Short mmCIF file of C-alpha atoms and ligand atoms in Angstrom, two decimals:
data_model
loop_
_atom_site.label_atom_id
_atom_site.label_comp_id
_atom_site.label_asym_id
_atom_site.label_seq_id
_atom_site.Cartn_x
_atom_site.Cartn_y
_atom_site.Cartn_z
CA UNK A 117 183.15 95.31 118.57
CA UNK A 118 180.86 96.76 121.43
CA UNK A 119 177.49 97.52 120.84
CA UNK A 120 177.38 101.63 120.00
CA UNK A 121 174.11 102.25 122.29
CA UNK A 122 174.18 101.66 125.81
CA UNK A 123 171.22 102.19 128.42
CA UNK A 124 172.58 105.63 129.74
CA UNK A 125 169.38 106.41 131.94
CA UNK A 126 165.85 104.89 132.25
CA UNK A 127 164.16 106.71 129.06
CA UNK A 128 167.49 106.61 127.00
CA UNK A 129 169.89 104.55 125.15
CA UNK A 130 173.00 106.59 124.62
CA UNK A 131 175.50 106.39 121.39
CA UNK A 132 178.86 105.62 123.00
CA UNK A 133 181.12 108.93 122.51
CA UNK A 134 183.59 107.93 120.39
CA UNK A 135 184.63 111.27 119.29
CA UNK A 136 183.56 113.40 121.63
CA UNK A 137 181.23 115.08 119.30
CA UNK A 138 177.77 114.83 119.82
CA UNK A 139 175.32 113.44 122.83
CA UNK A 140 172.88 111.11 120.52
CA UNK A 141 170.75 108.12 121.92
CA UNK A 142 167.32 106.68 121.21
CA UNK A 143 164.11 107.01 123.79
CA UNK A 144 163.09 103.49 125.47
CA UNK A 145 159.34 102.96 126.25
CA UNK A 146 159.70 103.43 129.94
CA UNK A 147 159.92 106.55 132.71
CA UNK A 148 156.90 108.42 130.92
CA UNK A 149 152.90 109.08 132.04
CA UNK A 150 151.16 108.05 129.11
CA UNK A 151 148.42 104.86 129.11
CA UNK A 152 148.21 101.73 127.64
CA UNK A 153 148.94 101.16 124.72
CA UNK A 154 151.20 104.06 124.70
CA UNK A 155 153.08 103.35 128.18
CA UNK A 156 154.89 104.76 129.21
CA UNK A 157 157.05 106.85 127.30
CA UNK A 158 155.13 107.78 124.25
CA UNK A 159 157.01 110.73 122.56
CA UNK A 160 154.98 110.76 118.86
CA UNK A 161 152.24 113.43 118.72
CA UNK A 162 150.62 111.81 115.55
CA UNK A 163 149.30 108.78 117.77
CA UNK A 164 146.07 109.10 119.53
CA UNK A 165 147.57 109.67 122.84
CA UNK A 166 147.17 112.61 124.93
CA UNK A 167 148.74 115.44 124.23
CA UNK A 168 149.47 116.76 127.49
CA UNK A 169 151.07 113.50 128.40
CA UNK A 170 153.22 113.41 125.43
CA UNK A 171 154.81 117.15 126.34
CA UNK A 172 155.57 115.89 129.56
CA UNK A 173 157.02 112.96 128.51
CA UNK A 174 159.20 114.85 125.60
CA UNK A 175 160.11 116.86 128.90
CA UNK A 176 161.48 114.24 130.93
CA UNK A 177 163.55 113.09 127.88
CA UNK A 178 164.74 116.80 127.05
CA UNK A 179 166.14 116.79 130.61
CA UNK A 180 167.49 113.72 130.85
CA UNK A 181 170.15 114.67 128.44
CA UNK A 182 170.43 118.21 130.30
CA UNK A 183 168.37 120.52 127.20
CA UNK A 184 164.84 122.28 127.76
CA UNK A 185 162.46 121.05 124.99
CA UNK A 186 162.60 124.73 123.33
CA UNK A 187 165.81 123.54 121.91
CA UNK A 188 164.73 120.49 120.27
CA UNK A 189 163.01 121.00 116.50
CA UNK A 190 160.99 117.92 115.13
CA UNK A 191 160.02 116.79 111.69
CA UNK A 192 156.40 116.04 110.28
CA UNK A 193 157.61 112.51 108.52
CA UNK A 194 156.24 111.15 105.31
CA UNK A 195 158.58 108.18 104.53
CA UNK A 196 160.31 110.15 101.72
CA UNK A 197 163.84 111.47 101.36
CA UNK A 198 163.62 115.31 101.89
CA UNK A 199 166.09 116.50 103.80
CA UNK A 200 165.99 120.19 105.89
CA UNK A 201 169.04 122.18 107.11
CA UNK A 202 167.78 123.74 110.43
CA UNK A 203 168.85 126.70 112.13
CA UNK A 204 168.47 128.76 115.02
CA UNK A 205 164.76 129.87 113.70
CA UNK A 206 163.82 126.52 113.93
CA UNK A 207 164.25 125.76 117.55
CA UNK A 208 161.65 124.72 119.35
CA UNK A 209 159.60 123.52 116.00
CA UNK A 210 157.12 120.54 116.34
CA UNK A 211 157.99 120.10 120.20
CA UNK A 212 154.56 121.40 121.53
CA UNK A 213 152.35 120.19 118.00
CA UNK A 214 152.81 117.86 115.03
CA UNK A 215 151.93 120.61 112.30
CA UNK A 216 154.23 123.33 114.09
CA UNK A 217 157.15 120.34 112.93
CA UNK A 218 159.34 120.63 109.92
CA UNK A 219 156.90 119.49 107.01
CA UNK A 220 157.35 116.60 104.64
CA UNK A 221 160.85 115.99 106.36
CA UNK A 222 162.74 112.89 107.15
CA UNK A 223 165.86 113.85 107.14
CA UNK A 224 167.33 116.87 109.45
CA UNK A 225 170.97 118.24 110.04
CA UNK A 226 172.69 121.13 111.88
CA UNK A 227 175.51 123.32 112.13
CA UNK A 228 174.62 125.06 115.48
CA UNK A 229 175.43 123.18 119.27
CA UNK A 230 172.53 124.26 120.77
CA UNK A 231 169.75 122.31 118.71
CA UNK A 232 168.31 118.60 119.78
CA UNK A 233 167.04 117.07 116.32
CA UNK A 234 164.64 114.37 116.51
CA UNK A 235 162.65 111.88 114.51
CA UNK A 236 159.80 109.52 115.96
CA UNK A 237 160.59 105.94 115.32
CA UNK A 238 158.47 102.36 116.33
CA UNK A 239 160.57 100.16 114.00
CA UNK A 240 161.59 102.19 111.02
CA UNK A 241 165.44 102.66 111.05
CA UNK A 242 167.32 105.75 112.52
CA UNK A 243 170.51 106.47 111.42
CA UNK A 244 172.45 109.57 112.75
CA UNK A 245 175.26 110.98 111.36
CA UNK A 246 178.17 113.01 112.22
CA UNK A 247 181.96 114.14 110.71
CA UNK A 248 185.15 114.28 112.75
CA UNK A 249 186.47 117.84 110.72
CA UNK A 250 183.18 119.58 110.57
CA UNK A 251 180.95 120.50 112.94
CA UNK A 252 177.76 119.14 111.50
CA UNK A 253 175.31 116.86 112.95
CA UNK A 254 172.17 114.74 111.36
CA UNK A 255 169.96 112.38 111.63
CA UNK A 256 167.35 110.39 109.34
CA UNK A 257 164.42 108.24 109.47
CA UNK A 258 164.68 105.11 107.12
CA UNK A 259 161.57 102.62 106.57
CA UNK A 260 161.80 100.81 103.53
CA UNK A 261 160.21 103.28 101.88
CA UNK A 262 162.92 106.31 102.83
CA UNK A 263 165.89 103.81 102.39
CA UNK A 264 165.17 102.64 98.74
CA UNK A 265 164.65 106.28 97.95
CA UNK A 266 167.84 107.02 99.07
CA UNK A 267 167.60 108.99 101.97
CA UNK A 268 170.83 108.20 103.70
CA UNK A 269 172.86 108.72 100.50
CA UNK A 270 171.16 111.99 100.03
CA UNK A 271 172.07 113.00 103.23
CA UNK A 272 175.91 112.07 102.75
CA UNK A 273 175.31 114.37 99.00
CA UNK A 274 174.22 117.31 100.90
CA UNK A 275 177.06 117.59 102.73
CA UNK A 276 179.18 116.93 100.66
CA UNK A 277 177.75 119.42 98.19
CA UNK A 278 176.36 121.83 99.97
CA UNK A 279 178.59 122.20 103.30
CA UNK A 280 182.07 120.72 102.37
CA UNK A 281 182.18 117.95 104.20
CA UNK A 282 184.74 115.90 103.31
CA UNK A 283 182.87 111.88 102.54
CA UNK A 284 185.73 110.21 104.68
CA UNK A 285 184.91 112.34 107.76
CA UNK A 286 181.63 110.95 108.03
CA UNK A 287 180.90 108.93 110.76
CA UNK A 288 177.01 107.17 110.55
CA UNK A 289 175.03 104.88 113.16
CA UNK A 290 172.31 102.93 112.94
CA UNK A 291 169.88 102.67 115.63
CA UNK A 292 167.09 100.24 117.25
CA UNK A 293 164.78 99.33 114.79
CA UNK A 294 163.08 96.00 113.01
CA UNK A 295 166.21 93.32 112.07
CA UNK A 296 166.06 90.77 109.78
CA UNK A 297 164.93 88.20 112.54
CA UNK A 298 161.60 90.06 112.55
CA UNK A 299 161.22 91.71 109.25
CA UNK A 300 159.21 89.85 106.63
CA UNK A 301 158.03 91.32 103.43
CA UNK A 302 156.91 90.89 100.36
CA UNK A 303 158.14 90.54 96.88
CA UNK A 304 156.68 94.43 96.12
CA UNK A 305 159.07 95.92 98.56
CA UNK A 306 161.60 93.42 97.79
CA UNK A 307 161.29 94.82 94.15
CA UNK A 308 162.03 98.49 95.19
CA UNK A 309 165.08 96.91 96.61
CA UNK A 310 166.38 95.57 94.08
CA UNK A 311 165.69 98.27 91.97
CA UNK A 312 167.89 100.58 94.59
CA UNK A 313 171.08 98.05 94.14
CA UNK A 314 172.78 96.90 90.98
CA UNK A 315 172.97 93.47 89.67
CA UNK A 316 176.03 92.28 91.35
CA UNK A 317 175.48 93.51 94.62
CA UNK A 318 174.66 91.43 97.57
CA UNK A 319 170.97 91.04 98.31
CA UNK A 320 170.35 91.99 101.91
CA UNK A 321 167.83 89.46 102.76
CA UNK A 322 166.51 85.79 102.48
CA UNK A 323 163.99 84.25 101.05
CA UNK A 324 161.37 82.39 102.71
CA UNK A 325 159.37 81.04 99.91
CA UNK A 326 156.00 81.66 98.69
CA UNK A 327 157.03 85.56 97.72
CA UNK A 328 158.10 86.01 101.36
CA UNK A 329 161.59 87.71 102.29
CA UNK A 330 163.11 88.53 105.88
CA UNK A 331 164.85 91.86 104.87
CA UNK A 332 168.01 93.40 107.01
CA UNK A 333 167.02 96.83 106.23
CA UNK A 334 170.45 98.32 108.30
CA UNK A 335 172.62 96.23 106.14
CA UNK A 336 170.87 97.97 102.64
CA UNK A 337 171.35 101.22 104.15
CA UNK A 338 174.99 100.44 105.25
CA UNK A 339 175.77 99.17 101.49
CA UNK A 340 173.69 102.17 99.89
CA UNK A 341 175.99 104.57 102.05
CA UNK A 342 179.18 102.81 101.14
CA UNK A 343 178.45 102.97 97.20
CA UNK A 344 178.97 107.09 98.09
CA UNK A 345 181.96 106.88 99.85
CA UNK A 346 181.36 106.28 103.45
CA UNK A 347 184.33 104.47 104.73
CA UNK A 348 183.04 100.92 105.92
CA UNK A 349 184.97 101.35 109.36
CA UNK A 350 182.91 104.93 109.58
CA UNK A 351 179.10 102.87 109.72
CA UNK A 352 178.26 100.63 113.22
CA UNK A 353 174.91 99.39 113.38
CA UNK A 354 173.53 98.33 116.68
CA UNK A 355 172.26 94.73 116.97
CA UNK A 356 169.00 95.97 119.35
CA UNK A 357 166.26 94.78 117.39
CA UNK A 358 162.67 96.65 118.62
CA UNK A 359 160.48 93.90 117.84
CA UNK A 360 162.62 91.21 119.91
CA UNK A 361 163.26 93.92 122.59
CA UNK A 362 159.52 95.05 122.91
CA UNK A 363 159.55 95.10 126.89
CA UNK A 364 162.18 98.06 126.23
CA UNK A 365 161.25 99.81 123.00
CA UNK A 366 157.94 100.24 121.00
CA UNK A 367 157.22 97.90 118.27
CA UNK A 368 154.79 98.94 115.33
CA UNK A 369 154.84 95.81 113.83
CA UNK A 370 154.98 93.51 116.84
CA UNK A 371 152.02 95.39 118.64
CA UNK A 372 150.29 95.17 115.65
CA UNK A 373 150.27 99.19 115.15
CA UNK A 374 148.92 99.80 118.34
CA UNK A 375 151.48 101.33 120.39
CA UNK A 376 153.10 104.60 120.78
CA UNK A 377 156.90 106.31 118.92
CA UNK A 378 160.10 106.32 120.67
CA UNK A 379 162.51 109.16 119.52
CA UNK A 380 166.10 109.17 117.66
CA UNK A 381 168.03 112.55 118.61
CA UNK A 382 171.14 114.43 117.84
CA UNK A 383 172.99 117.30 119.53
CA UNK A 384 176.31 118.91 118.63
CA UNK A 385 178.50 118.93 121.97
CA UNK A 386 180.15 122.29 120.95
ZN1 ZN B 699 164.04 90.77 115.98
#
């Protein structure tokens, strides 16, 4: 099956339009202003870039995907599963200052076509999400930490729950981020994953010895989703791995935490 992101335009990777639903994509590192170690196209405002740079940067972006930045409502991220509905009082939240975002957030959805949700990303997992009978639109950032605390499930529960989305509408990808190739941990987190599956579920990762794992955090967050009803067919994962690809994307862990955030954004089409 193809790949679901392809380069659509220097500072973007586009998610292939399947349905006709939503414009979606994920920021590369290049056609921005900012400085080593942030160049070029640094779009987190938590990093100790300039600020200045970063606006114009989130600018470039914005218009490469035909929007104006006042549409576009960012999150204040802790690595925890807290998910915000956002609405037409929200726009333009977090675009212009990291404290102006949506705090303690990493998970954000919408209703309305006229909002750009994004989440800043340099490895952790993005996964966006979408239904083919409602018109509803998310997307979530997934570290370890977010994904054994369930914050893809949680997602699928508020819909389902709180907007009537039917599970089997629900169509979910999974953006660039660290693959198992380049993901090494240790037996802590590995515990915390454990403790999110149940005993006869596949383990999704390998063991290196010496309390060392290579985790494949897309495939946990693929079987977590699943367990709630997301029809397998529904989930594609990407196979662009930031920390092999670091010429395109920002790498946390490759640059040794030295380096700037790429964004994962969502748009309802109409
Ligand atoms: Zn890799």
């Amino acid at each position: 099956m193809a790949d679901p992101f392809t380069l659509e335009h220097r500072t973007y990777y586009g998610i292939e339009k399947t349905l006709d639903k939503v414009t979606a994509g994920f920021s590369t590192r290049h056609g921005g202003v900012s400085q080593e170690p942030f160049r070029s196209l640094n779009l987190g405002l938590h990093v100790n870039d300039d600020v200045e740079n970063i606006i114009e940067n989130r600018r470039r972006l914005a218009e490469a995907i035909g929007t104006q930045l006042n549409q576009w409502v960012f999150a204040h991220q802790v690595h925890d599963n807290q998910i915000q509905k956002v609405g037409q009082n929200d726009k333009g939240k977090g675009s212009n200052s990291y404290n102006s975002g949506m705090i303690g957030k990493d998970g954000l959805y919408t209703k309305e076509n006229d909002i750009v949700l994004a989440l800043a990303y340099a490895d952790c997992v993005p996964i966006y999400f979408f239904s083919n009978e409602v018109q509803i639109a998310g997307i979530a950032h997934a570290g370890w930490k977010g994904t054994v605390k369930g914050i893809a499930p949680r997602m699928i529960e508020t819909w389902v729950n709180e907007e009537n989305v039917p599970v089997e509408s629900v169509h979910v990808v999974v953006g660039p981020s660290i693959h198992h190739c380049c993901y090494e941990v240790d037996q802590r987190v590995i515990s915390q994953v454990d403790d999110a599956l149940e005993r006869v579920d596949d383990r999704p990762y390998t063991s290196k010895g010496d309390y060392k794992y290579q985790l494949n955090l897309q495939q946990l967050n693929k079987q977590l989703l699943m367990k709630i009803g997301v029809l397998e067919e529904n989930i594609r994962i990407t196979s662009l791995c930031t920390s092999c690809n670091v010429n395109e994307f920002f790498s946390h862990r490759k640059e040794k935490g030295s380096t700037g955030r790429m964004l994962g954004f969502i748009k309802l089409d109409h």
